[in-house]
């Protein structure tokens, strides 16, 4: 075992919260900060699968951390984004009610917001029809004018860069396996971790921040005695993409939430390109790695979606991805009634310097929006474009041709052409982005279950390619060729998608526009 004597601050978990905490600690004089992350990049778990919404702070009790931090954090986040060019937009949000019971809940949210100083207003039928004619609210609408959206990936890229500029260090591929409180924490904490090559290392910390998201309870249980151990609860949320261009809305749409619900309903959110997504719903699971979308969830979500967007095309709604919200109980998401769980942010009594961040349940980023390939030889046309996208090195961009099998158990082949593929030599494997594919083939049907699915031609007449399960993920089945070099293993858990911001892609195309295509 390698032992390091570095003390200072250690933050476990490089999601958006861990990055923000580490950045602030790194600005303090006379100390040093190391951010420990078990994956090879920041924000690959809880912060990689969400709606990217800047919440106004409407739903929780006046004295709760969720309310206080949401209201203040919203102001700070808008300011940070504006000052540093982080893509974001103040979209506003409509809370829509279809029944009198929902309207009573929406009015209660409105009254509560007024009492805690969060702006809301009631939207009349005529105004609603003029502003958003496709949105239906049979009983009424409450508007939240300060709700917005943010490019979470760009936010995390900024936080990581600023943290490192302030002298902080990121230790990726460092999986914490044990923590010992030295003299009850008075002499610090000895952290044992395993690196990617299997080497066990030990490092000490004077201050230890537990920001491990889905695994925060596990870190808590490494430090505190058995009587203070905590049990995690996982709320799985499924998201759905929408490939049609109609109907459109410029605001976020949330169904009025009834007390005791584990989430905020299957709502409509937008990305910064104006594309609609739906979700998440709520499904309680035992495993934080249970990220397979289920067709049954789409069937259950459709009635709720059609209630507020009646002209939606059900055929254009597809399973997209899932996220996990780490909770401290199977309670409701709103207000302070039975089952409500607030954030826990506290230095643990009797363990000086050990700070727990538990139940920080709002997840971070969506799945990838870029195709990418490891090897230059796979490109049929290519432009050099050295730089970085999503924190990873990119050498160029071009088109890739793949000979693929059309369907399982069939020897028929097809040529799959992918355009605007990023050349990322350090990637673990090649990656096909379903959202990107759907964008290029809006009429193509993609069906299946779990890891196995099939893509059909734009007219739906025949299969184009299919994917099969591999290492808990999915891979396109090639025709008569090896699947290619891969560093995946059957017991691995990897986040392989690449999410590039609009700003990153714009800069990429600025780099390539004056370069010639090469074969």
PDB file of N, CA, C and O in Angstrom, residues 449-511:
ATOM      1  N   UNK A 449     -36.292  -3.441 -25.645  1.00  0.00           N
ATOM      2  CA  UNK A 449     -36.418  -3.396 -24.195  1.00  0.00           C
ATOM      3  C   UNK A 449     -35.047  -3.541 -23.568  1.00  0.00           C
ATOM      4  O   UNK A 449     -34.241  -4.375 -23.982  1.00  0.00           O
ATOM      5  N   UNK A 450     -34.789  -2.695 -22.556  1.00  0.00           N
ATOM      6  CA  UNK A 450     -33.528  -2.789 -21.828  1.00  0.00           C
ATOM      7  C   UNK A 450     -32.346  -2.529 -22.736  1.00  0.00           C
ATOM      8  O   UNK A 450     -32.279  -1.518 -23.427  1.00  0.00           O
ATOM      9  N   UNK A 451     -31.397  -3.482 -22.764  1.00  0.00           N
ATOM     10  CA  UNK A 451     -30.166  -3.310 -23.528  1.00  0.00           C
ATOM     11  C   UNK A 451     -30.336  -3.689 -24.995  1.00  0.00           C
ATOM     12  O   UNK A 451     -29.453  -3.428 -25.804  1.00  0.00           O
ATOM     13  N   UNK A 452     -31.440  -4.332 -25.353  1.00  0.00           N
ATOM     14  CA  UNK A 452     -31.637  -4.850 -26.704  1.00  0.00           C
ATOM     15  C   UNK A 452     -32.656  -3.983 -27.435  1.00  0.00           C
ATOM     16  O   UNK A 452     -33.784  -3.821 -26.975  1.00  0.00           O
ATOM     17  N   UNK A 453     -32.248  -3.417 -28.581  1.00  0.00           N
ATOM     18  CA  UNK A 453     -33.201  -2.628 -29.342  1.00  0.00           C
ATOM     19  C   UNK A 453     -32.832  -2.662 -30.817  1.00  0.00           C
ATOM     20  O   UNK A 453     -31.736  -3.074 -31.204  1.00  0.00           O
ATOM     21  N   UNK A 454     -33.770  -2.216 -31.646  1.00  0.00           N
ATOM     22  CA  UNK A 454     -33.638  -2.282 -33.098  1.00  0.00           C
ATOM     23  C   UNK A 454     -34.057  -0.952 -33.701  1.00  0.00           C
ATOM     24  O   UNK A 454     -35.042  -0.348 -33.275  1.00  0.00           O
ATOM     25  N   UNK A 455     -33.294  -0.482 -34.679  1.00  0.00           N
ATOM     26  CA  UNK A 455     -33.628   0.751 -35.393  1.00  0.00           C
ATOM     27  C   UNK A 455     -34.133   0.397 -36.783  1.00  0.00           C
ATOM     28  O   UNK A 455     -33.520  -0.405 -37.494  1.00  0.00           O
ATOM     29  N   UNK A 456     -35.248   1.009 -37.166  1.00  0.00           N
ATOM     30  CA  UNK A 456     -35.839   0.743 -38.472  1.00  0.00           C
ATOM     31  C   UNK A 456     -35.646   1.947 -39.385  1.00  0.00           C
ATOM     32  O   UNK A 456     -35.333   3.053 -38.944  1.00  0.00           O
ATOM     33  N   UNK A 457     -35.853   1.723 -40.677  1.00  0.00           N
ATOM     34  CA  UNK A 457     -35.699   2.782 -41.667  1.00  0.00           C
ATOM     35  C   UNK A 457     -36.728   3.879 -41.429  1.00  0.00           C
ATOM     36  O   UNK A 457     -37.707   3.694 -40.706  1.00  0.00           O
ATOM     37  N   UNK A 458     -36.503   5.036 -42.065  1.00  0.00           N
ATOM     38  CA  UNK A 458     -37.380   6.178 -41.833  1.00  0.00           C
ATOM     39  C   UNK A 458     -38.829   5.883 -42.209  1.00  0.00           C
ATOM     40  O   UNK A 458     -39.755   6.426 -41.608  1.00  0.00           O
ATOM     41  N   UNK A 459     -39.037   5.013 -43.214  1.00  0.00           N
ATOM     42  CA  UNK A 459     -40.418   4.672 -43.571  1.00  0.00           C
ATOM     43  C   UNK A 459     -40.934   3.468 -42.786  1.00  0.00           C
ATOM     44  O   UNK A 459     -42.078   3.037 -42.975  1.00  0.00           O
ATOM     45  N   UNK A 460     -40.084   2.938 -41.893  1.00  0.00           N
ATOM     46  CA  UNK A 460     -40.497   1.837 -41.030  1.00  0.00           C
ATOM     47  C   UNK A 460     -40.576   0.491 -41.706  1.00  0.00           C
ATOM     48  O   UNK A 460     -41.024  -0.490 -41.106  1.00  0.00           O
ATOM     49  N   UNK A 461     -40.104   0.389 -42.962  1.00  0.00           N
ATOM     50  CA  UNK A 461     -40.319  -0.836 -43.729  1.00  0.00           C
ATOM     51  C   UNK A 461     -39.366  -1.960 -43.359  1.00  0.00           C
ATOM     52  O   UNK A 461     -39.717  -3.134 -43.492  1.00  0.00           O
ATOM     53  N   UNK A 462     -38.155  -1.639 -42.911  1.00  0.00           N
ATOM     54  CA  UNK A 462     -37.204  -2.703 -42.620  1.00  0.00           C
ATOM     55  C   UNK A 462     -36.205  -2.259 -41.564  1.00  0.00           C
ATOM     56  O   UNK A 462     -35.957  -1.063 -41.376  1.00  0.00           O
ATOM     57  N   UNK A 463     -35.616  -3.227 -40.870  1.00  0.00           N
ATOM     58  CA  UNK A 463     -34.614  -2.877 -39.853  1.00  0.00           C
ATOM     59  C   UNK A 463     -33.333  -2.362 -40.499  1.00  0.00           C
ATOM     60  O   UNK A 463     -32.933  -2.825 -41.569  1.00  0.00           O
ATOM     61  N   UNK A 464     -32.705  -1.405 -39.845  1.00  0.00           N
ATOM     62  CA  UNK A 464     -31.453  -0.832 -40.326  1.00  0.00           C
ATOM     63  C   UNK A 464     -30.255  -1.392 -39.559  1.00  0.00           C
ATOM     64  O   UNK A 464     -29.214  -1.663 -40.135  1.00  0.00           O
ATOM     65  N   UNK A 465     -30.398  -1.516 -38.242  1.00  0.00           N
ATOM     66  CA  UNK A 465     -29.345  -2.046 -37.383  1.00  0.00           C
ATOM     67  C   UNK A 465     -29.957  -2.399 -36.042  1.00  0.00           C
ATOM     68  O   UNK A 465     -31.080  -2.009 -35.744  1.00  0.00           O
ATOM     69  N   UNK A 466     -29.216  -3.161 -35.248  1.00  0.00           N
ATOM     70  CA  UNK A 466     -29.727  -3.479 -33.918  1.00  0.00           C
ATOM     71  C   UNK A 466     -28.572  -3.491 -32.920  1.00  0.00           C
ATOM     72  O   UNK A 466     -27.392  -3.536 -33.292  1.00  0.00           O
ATOM     73  N   UNK A 467     -28.927  -3.411 -31.643  1.00  0.00           N
ATOM     74  CA  UNK A 467     -27.940  -3.409 -30.562  1.00  0.00           C
ATOM     75  C   UNK A 467     -28.275  -4.527 -29.592  1.00  0.00           C
ATOM     76  O   UNK A 467     -29.442  -4.873 -29.388  1.00  0.00           O
ATOM     77  N   UNK A 468     -27.237  -5.090 -29.002  1.00  0.00           N
ATOM     78  CA  UNK A 468     -27.409  -6.162 -28.025  1.00  0.00           C
ATOM     79  C   UNK A 468     -26.734  -5.768 -26.714  1.00  0.00           C
ATOM     80  O   UNK A 468     -25.899  -4.863 -26.666  1.00  0.00           O
ATOM     81  N   UNK A 469     -27.106  -6.459 -25.646  1.00  0.00           N
ATOM     82  CA  UNK A 469     -26.520  -6.175 -24.347  1.00  0.00           C
ATOM     83  C   UNK A 469     -25.041  -6.528 -24.308  1.00  0.00           C
ATOM     84  O   UNK A 469     -24.598  -7.524 -24.883  1.00  0.00           O
ATOM     85  N   UNK A 470     -24.279  -5.680 -23.627  1.00  0.00           N
ATOM     86  CA  UNK A 470     -22.839  -5.923 -23.488  1.00  0.00           C
ATOM     87  C   UNK A 470     -22.343  -5.184 -22.256  1.00  0.00           C
ATOM     88  O   UNK A 470     -22.438  -3.956 -22.176  1.00  0.00           O
ATOM     89  N   UNK A 471     -21.865  -5.921 -21.260  1.00  0.00           N
ATOM     90  CA  UNK A 471     -21.320  -5.330 -20.032  1.00  0.00           C
ATOM     91  C   UNK A 471     -22.324  -4.405 -19.357  1.00  0.00           C
ATOM     92  O   UNK A 471     -21.965  -3.355 -18.825  1.00  0.00           O
ATOM     93  N   UNK A 472     -23.602  -4.776 -19.393  1.00  0.00           N
ATOM     94  CA  UNK A 472     -24.622  -3.962 -18.753  1.00  0.00           C
ATOM     95  C   UNK A 472     -25.048  -2.763 -19.572  1.00  0.00           C
ATOM     96  O   UNK A 472     -25.883  -1.978 -19.136  1.00  0.00           O
ATOM     97  N   UNK A 473     -24.476  -2.619 -20.790  1.00  0.00           N
ATOM     98  CA  UNK A 473     -24.824  -1.504 -21.661  1.00  0.00           C
ATOM     99  C   UNK A 473     -25.385  -2.078 -22.962  1.00  0.00           C
ATOM    100  O   UNK A 473     -25.987  -3.137 -22.966  1.00  0.00           O
ATOM    101  N   UNK A 474     -25.222  -1.369 -24.059  1.00  0.00           N
ATOM    102  CA  UNK A 474     -25.658  -1.855 -25.364  1.00  0.00           C
ATOM    103  C   UNK A 474     -24.597  -1.520 -26.394  1.00  0.00           C
ATOM    104  O   UNK A 474     -23.916  -0.502 -26.277  1.00  0.00           O
ATOM    105  N   UNK A 475     -24.464  -2.380 -27.405  1.00  0.00           N
ATOM    106  CA  UNK A 475     -23.545  -2.063 -28.489  1.00  0.00           C
ATOM    107  C   UNK A 475     -24.158  -2.475 -29.816  1.00  0.00           C
ATOM    108  O   UNK A 475     -24.875  -3.474 -29.915  1.00  0.00           O
ATOM    109  N   UNK A 476     -23.867  -1.691 -30.841  1.00  0.00           N
ATOM    110  CA  UNK A 476     -24.330  -1.994 -32.189  1.00  0.00           C
ATOM    111  C   UNK A 476     -23.604  -3.245 -32.676  1.00  0.00           C
ATOM    112  O   UNK A 476     -22.393  -3.389 -32.497  1.00  0.00           O
ATOM    113  N   UNK A 477     -24.348  -4.162 -33.296  1.00  0.00           N
ATOM    114  CA  UNK A 477     -23.760  -5.416 -33.780  1.00  0.00           C
ATOM    115  C   UNK A 477     -23.231  -5.205 -35.190  1.00  0.00           C
ATOM    116  O   UNK A 477     -23.987  -4.883 -36.112  1.00  0.00           O
ATOM    117  N   UNK A 478     -21.923  -5.369 -35.349  1.00  0.00           N
ATOM    118  CA  UNK A 478     -21.279  -5.187 -36.646  1.00  0.00           C
ATOM    119  C   UNK A 478     -21.403  -6.456 -37.481  1.00  0.00           C
ATOM    120  O   UNK A 478     -21.699  -7.538 -36.971  1.00  0.00           O
ATOM    121  N   UNK A 479     -21.144  -6.315 -38.788  1.00  0.00           N
ATOM    122  CA  UNK A 479     -21.309  -7.424 -39.722  1.00  0.00           C
ATOM    123  C   UNK A 479     -19.954  -8.001 -40.104  1.00  0.00           C
ATOM    124  O   UNK A 479     -19.164  -7.328 -40.760  1.00  0.00           O
ATOM    125  N   UNK A 480     -19.699  -9.226 -39.674  1.00  0.00           N
ATOM    126  CA  UNK A 480     -18.506  -9.927 -40.105  1.00  0.00           C
ATOM    127  C   UNK A 480     -17.212  -9.295 -39.657  1.00  0.00           C
ATOM    128  O   UNK A 480     -16.169  -9.506 -40.254  1.00  0.00           O
ATOM    129  N   UNK A 481     -17.269  -8.481 -38.612  1.00  0.00           N
ATOM    130  CA  UNK A 481     -16.066  -7.832 -38.120  1.00  0.00           C
ATOM    131  C   UNK A 481     -16.000  -8.015 -36.611  1.00  0.00           C
ATOM    132  O   UNK A 481     -17.021  -8.165 -35.951  1.00  0.00           O
ATOM    133  N   UNK A 482     -14.811  -7.982 -36.049  1.00  0.00           N
ATOM    134  CA  UNK A 482     -14.750  -7.979 -34.580  1.00  0.00           C
ATOM    135  C   UNK A 482     -15.377  -6.702 -34.047  1.00  0.00           C
ATOM    136  O   UNK A 482     -15.443  -5.689 -34.738  1.00  0.00           O
ATOM    137  N   UNK A 483     -15.853  -6.757 -32.812  1.00  0.00           N
ATOM    138  CA  UNK A 483     -16.496  -5.579 -32.240  1.00  0.00           C
ATOM    139  C   UNK A 483     -15.498  -4.466 -31.953  1.00  0.00           C
ATOM    140  O   UNK A 483     -15.878  -3.345 -31.678  1.00  0.00           O
ATOM    141  N   UNK A 484     -14.233  -4.766 -32.048  1.00  0.00           N
ATOM    142  CA  UNK A 484     -13.246  -3.714 -31.832  1.00  0.00           C
ATOM    143  C   UNK A 484     -12.676  -3.758 -30.429  1.00  0.00           C
ATOM    144  O   UNK A 484     -13.204  -4.383 -29.527  1.00  0.00           O
ATOM    145  N   UNK A 485     -11.567  -3.087 -30.283  1.00  0.00           N
ATOM    146  CA  UNK A 485     -10.899  -3.037 -28.986  1.00  0.00           C
ATOM    147  C   UNK A 485     -11.811  -2.392 -27.948  1.00  0.00           C
ATOM    148  O   UNK A 485     -12.484  -1.415 -28.208  1.00  0.00           O
ATOM    149  N   UNK A 486     -11.848  -2.960 -26.766  1.00  0.00           N
ATOM    150  CA  UNK A 486     -12.680  -2.405 -25.698  1.00  0.00           C
ATOM    151  C   UNK A 486     -12.019  -2.648 -24.362  1.00  0.00           C
ATOM    152  O   UNK A 486     -11.441  -3.699 -24.128  1.00  0.00           O
ATOM    153  N   UNK A 487     -12.091  -1.655 -23.500  1.00  0.00           N
ATOM    154  CA  UNK A 487     -11.567  -1.800 -22.151  1.00  0.00           C
ATOM    155  C   UNK A 487     -12.682  -2.103 -21.159  1.00  0.00           C
ATOM    156  O   UNK A 487     -12.483  -2.041 -19.956  1.00  0.00           O
ATOM    157  N   UNK A 488     -13.869  -2.405 -21.666  1.00  0.00           N
ATOM    158  CA  UNK A 488     -14.974  -2.723 -20.772  1.00  0.00           C
ATOM    159  C   UNK A 488     -14.806  -4.134 -20.221  1.00  0.00           C
ATOM    160  O   UNK A 488     -14.199  -4.993 -20.840  1.00  0.00           O
ATOM    161  N   UNK A 489     -15.375  -4.369 -19.084  1.00  0.00           N
ATOM    162  CA  UNK A 489     -15.393  -5.706 -18.506  1.00  0.00           C
ATOM    163  C   UNK A 489     -16.787  -5.988 -17.992  1.00  0.00           C
ATOM    164  O   UNK A 489     -17.564  -5.073 -17.734  1.00  0.00           O
ATOM    165  N   UNK A 490     -17.117  -7.258 -17.847  1.00  0.00           N
ATOM    166  CA  UNK A 490     -18.482  -7.627 -17.487  1.00  0.00           C
ATOM    167  C   UNK A 490     -18.911  -7.106 -16.125  1.00  0.00           C
ATOM    168  O   UNK A 490     -20.087  -6.939 -15.868  1.00  0.00           O
ATOM    169  N   UNK A 491     -17.960  -6.870 -15.237  1.00  0.00           N
ATOM    170  CA  UNK A 491     -18.343  -6.366 -13.920  1.00  0.00           C
ATOM    171  C   UNK A 491     -18.051  -4.879 -13.774  1.00  0.00           C
ATOM    172  O   UNK A 491     -18.046  -4.346 -12.686  1.00  0.00           O
ATOM    173  N   UNK A 492     -17.818  -4.215 -14.887  1.00  0.00           N
ATOM    174  CA  UNK A 492     -17.542  -2.782 -14.829  1.00  0.00           C
ATOM    175  C   UNK A 492     -18.814  -1.966 -14.796  1.00  0.00           C
ATOM    176  O   UNK A 492     -19.896  -2.439 -15.107  1.00  0.00           O
ATOM    177  N   UNK A 493     -18.680  -0.702 -14.410  1.00  0.00           N
ATOM    178  CA  UNK A 493     -19.810   0.226 -14.398  1.00  0.00           C
ATOM    179  C   UNK A 493     -19.301   1.542 -14.960  1.00  0.00           C
ATOM    180  O   UNK A 493     -18.580   2.270 -14.297  1.00  0.00           O
ATOM    181  N   UNK A 494     -19.638   1.824 -16.223  1.00  0.00           N
ATOM    182  CA  UNK A 494     -19.051   2.966 -16.898  1.00  0.00           C
ATOM    183  C   UNK A 494     -20.132   3.909 -17.408  1.00  0.00           C
ATOM    184  O   UNK A 494     -21.208   3.484 -17.807  1.00  0.00           O
ATOM    185  N   UNK A 495     -19.822   5.189 -17.387  1.00  0.00           N
ATOM    186  CA  UNK A 495     -20.639   6.169 -18.082  1.00  0.00           C
ATOM    187  C   UNK A 495     -19.873   6.541 -19.342  1.00  0.00           C
ATOM    188  O   UNK A 495     -18.810   7.148 -19.266  1.00  0.00           O
ATOM    189  N   UNK A 496     -20.390   6.152 -20.496  1.00  0.00           N
ATOM    190  CA  UNK A 496     -19.634   6.264 -21.737  1.00  0.00           C
ATOM    191  C   UNK A 496     -20.172   7.348 -22.658  1.00  0.00           C
ATOM    192  O   UNK A 496     -19.584   7.623 -23.686  1.00  0.00           O
ATOM    193  N   UNK A 497     -21.307   7.944 -22.329  1.00  0.00           N
ATOM    194  CA  UNK A 497     -21.866   8.953 -23.208  1.00  0.00           C
ATOM    195  C   UNK A 497     -21.098  10.265 -23.070  1.00  0.00           C
ATOM    196  O   UNK A 497     -20.490  10.548 -22.053  1.00  0.00           O
ATOM    197  N   UNK A 498     -21.133  11.055 -24.137  1.00  0.00           N
ATOM    198  CA  UNK A 498     -20.465  12.350 -24.164  1.00  0.00           C
ATOM    199  C   UNK A 498     -21.519  13.420 -24.390  1.00  0.00           C
ATOM    200  O   UNK A 498     -22.260  13.376 -25.370  1.00  0.00           O
ATOM    201  N   UNK A 499     -21.600  14.364 -23.469  1.00  0.00           N
ATOM    202  CA  UNK A 499     -22.559  15.455 -23.594  1.00  0.00           C
ATOM    203  C   UNK A 499     -21.795  16.745 -23.845  1.00  0.00           C
ATOM    204  O   UNK A 499     -21.078  17.228 -22.979  1.00  0.00           O
ATOM    205  N   UNK A 500     -21.930  17.295 -25.047  1.00  0.00           N
ATOM    206  CA  UNK A 500     -21.261  18.545 -25.404  1.00  0.00           C
ATOM    207  C   UNK A 500     -22.258  19.687 -25.337  1.00  0.00           C
ATOM    208  O   UNK A 500     -23.405  19.552 -25.771  1.00  0.00           O
ATOM    209  N   UNK A 501     -21.834  20.811 -24.808  1.00  0.00           N
ATOM    210  CA  UNK A 501     -22.705  21.979 -24.755  1.00  0.00           C
ATOM    211  C   UNK A 501     -22.787  22.630 -26.134  1.00  0.00           C
ATOM    212  O   UNK A 501     -21.940  22.406 -27.008  1.00  0.00           O
ATOM    213  N   UNK A 502     -23.805  23.456 -26.323  1.00  0.00           N
ATOM    214  CA  UNK A 502     -23.927  24.192 -27.581  1.00  0.00           C
ATOM    215  C   UNK A 502     -22.690  25.050 -27.823  1.00  0.00           C
ATOM    216  O   UNK A 502     -22.204  25.179 -28.950  1.00  0.00           O
ATOM    217  N   UNK A 503     -22.171  25.647 -26.749  1.00  0.00           N
ATOM    218  CA  UNK A 503     -20.998  26.504 -26.876  1.00  0.00           C
ATOM    219  C   UNK A 503     -19.775  25.696 -27.312  1.00  0.00           C
ATOM    220  O   UNK A 503     -18.998  26.133 -28.169  1.00  0.00           O
ATOM    221  N   UNK A 504     -19.603  24.503 -26.736  1.00  0.00           N
ATOM    222  CA  UNK A 504     -18.464  23.661 -27.114  1.00  0.00           C
ATOM    223  C   UNK A 504     -18.548  23.262 -28.581  1.00  0.00           C
ATOM    224  O   UNK A 504     -17.542  23.276 -29.301  1.00  0.00           O
ATOM    225  N   UNK A 505     -19.749  22.894 -29.043  1.00  0.00           N
ATOM    226  CA  UNK A 505     -19.888  22.476 -30.440  1.00  0.00           C
ATOM    227  C   UNK A 505     -19.700  23.651 -31.396  1.00  0.00           C
ATOM    228  O   UNK A 505     -19.129  23.502 -32.476  1.00  0.00           O
ATOM    229  N   UNK A 506     -20.161  24.832 -30.984  1.00  0.00           N
ATOM    230  CA  UNK A 506     -19.958  26.014 -31.825  1.00  0.00           C
ATOM    231  C   UNK A 506     -18.468  26.312 -31.984  1.00  0.00           C
ATOM    232  O   UNK A 506     -17.986  26.601 -33.085  1.00  0.00           O
ATOM    233  N   UNK A 507     -17.730  26.211 -30.883  1.00  0.00           N
ATOM    234  CA  UNK A 507     -16.286  26.445 -30.949  1.00  0.00           C
ATOM    235  C   UNK A 507     -15.597  25.372 -31.787  1.00  0.00           C
ATOM    236  O   UNK A 507     -14.632  25.655 -32.509  1.00  0.00           O
ATOM    237  N   UNK A 508     -16.090  24.130 -31.689  1.00  0.00           N
ATOM    238  CA  UNK A 508     -15.520  23.051 -32.495  1.00  0.00           C
ATOM    239  C   UNK A 508     -15.664  23.360 -33.977  1.00  0.00           C
ATOM    240  O   UNK A 508     -14.707  23.249 -34.753  1.00  0.00           O
ATOM    241  N   UNK A 509     -16.870  23.786 -34.387  1.00  0.00           N
ATOM    242  CA  UNK A 509     -17.087  24.059 -35.803  1.00  0.00           C
ATOM    243  C   UNK A 509     -16.332  25.299 -36.264  1.00  0.00           C
ATOM    244  O   UNK A 509     -15.933  25.396 -37.429  1.00  0.00           O
ATOM    245  N   UNK A 510     -16.092  26.236 -35.366  1.00  0.00           N
ATOM    246  CA  UNK A 510     -15.253  27.380 -35.721  1.00  0.00           C
ATOM    247  C   UNK A 510     -13.830  26.926 -36.026  1.00  0.00           C
ATOM    248  O   UNK A 510     -13.163  27.479 -36.900  1.00  0.00           O
ATOM    249  N   UNK A 511     -13.370  25.898 -35.307  1.00  0.00           N
ATOM    250  CA  UNK A 511     -12.012  25.396 -35.541  1.00  0.00           C
ATOM    251  C   UNK A 511     -11.898  24.649 -36.864  1.00  0.00           C
ATOM    252  O   UNK A 511     -10.842  24.637 -37.486  1.00  0.00           O
TER     253      UNK A 511
END
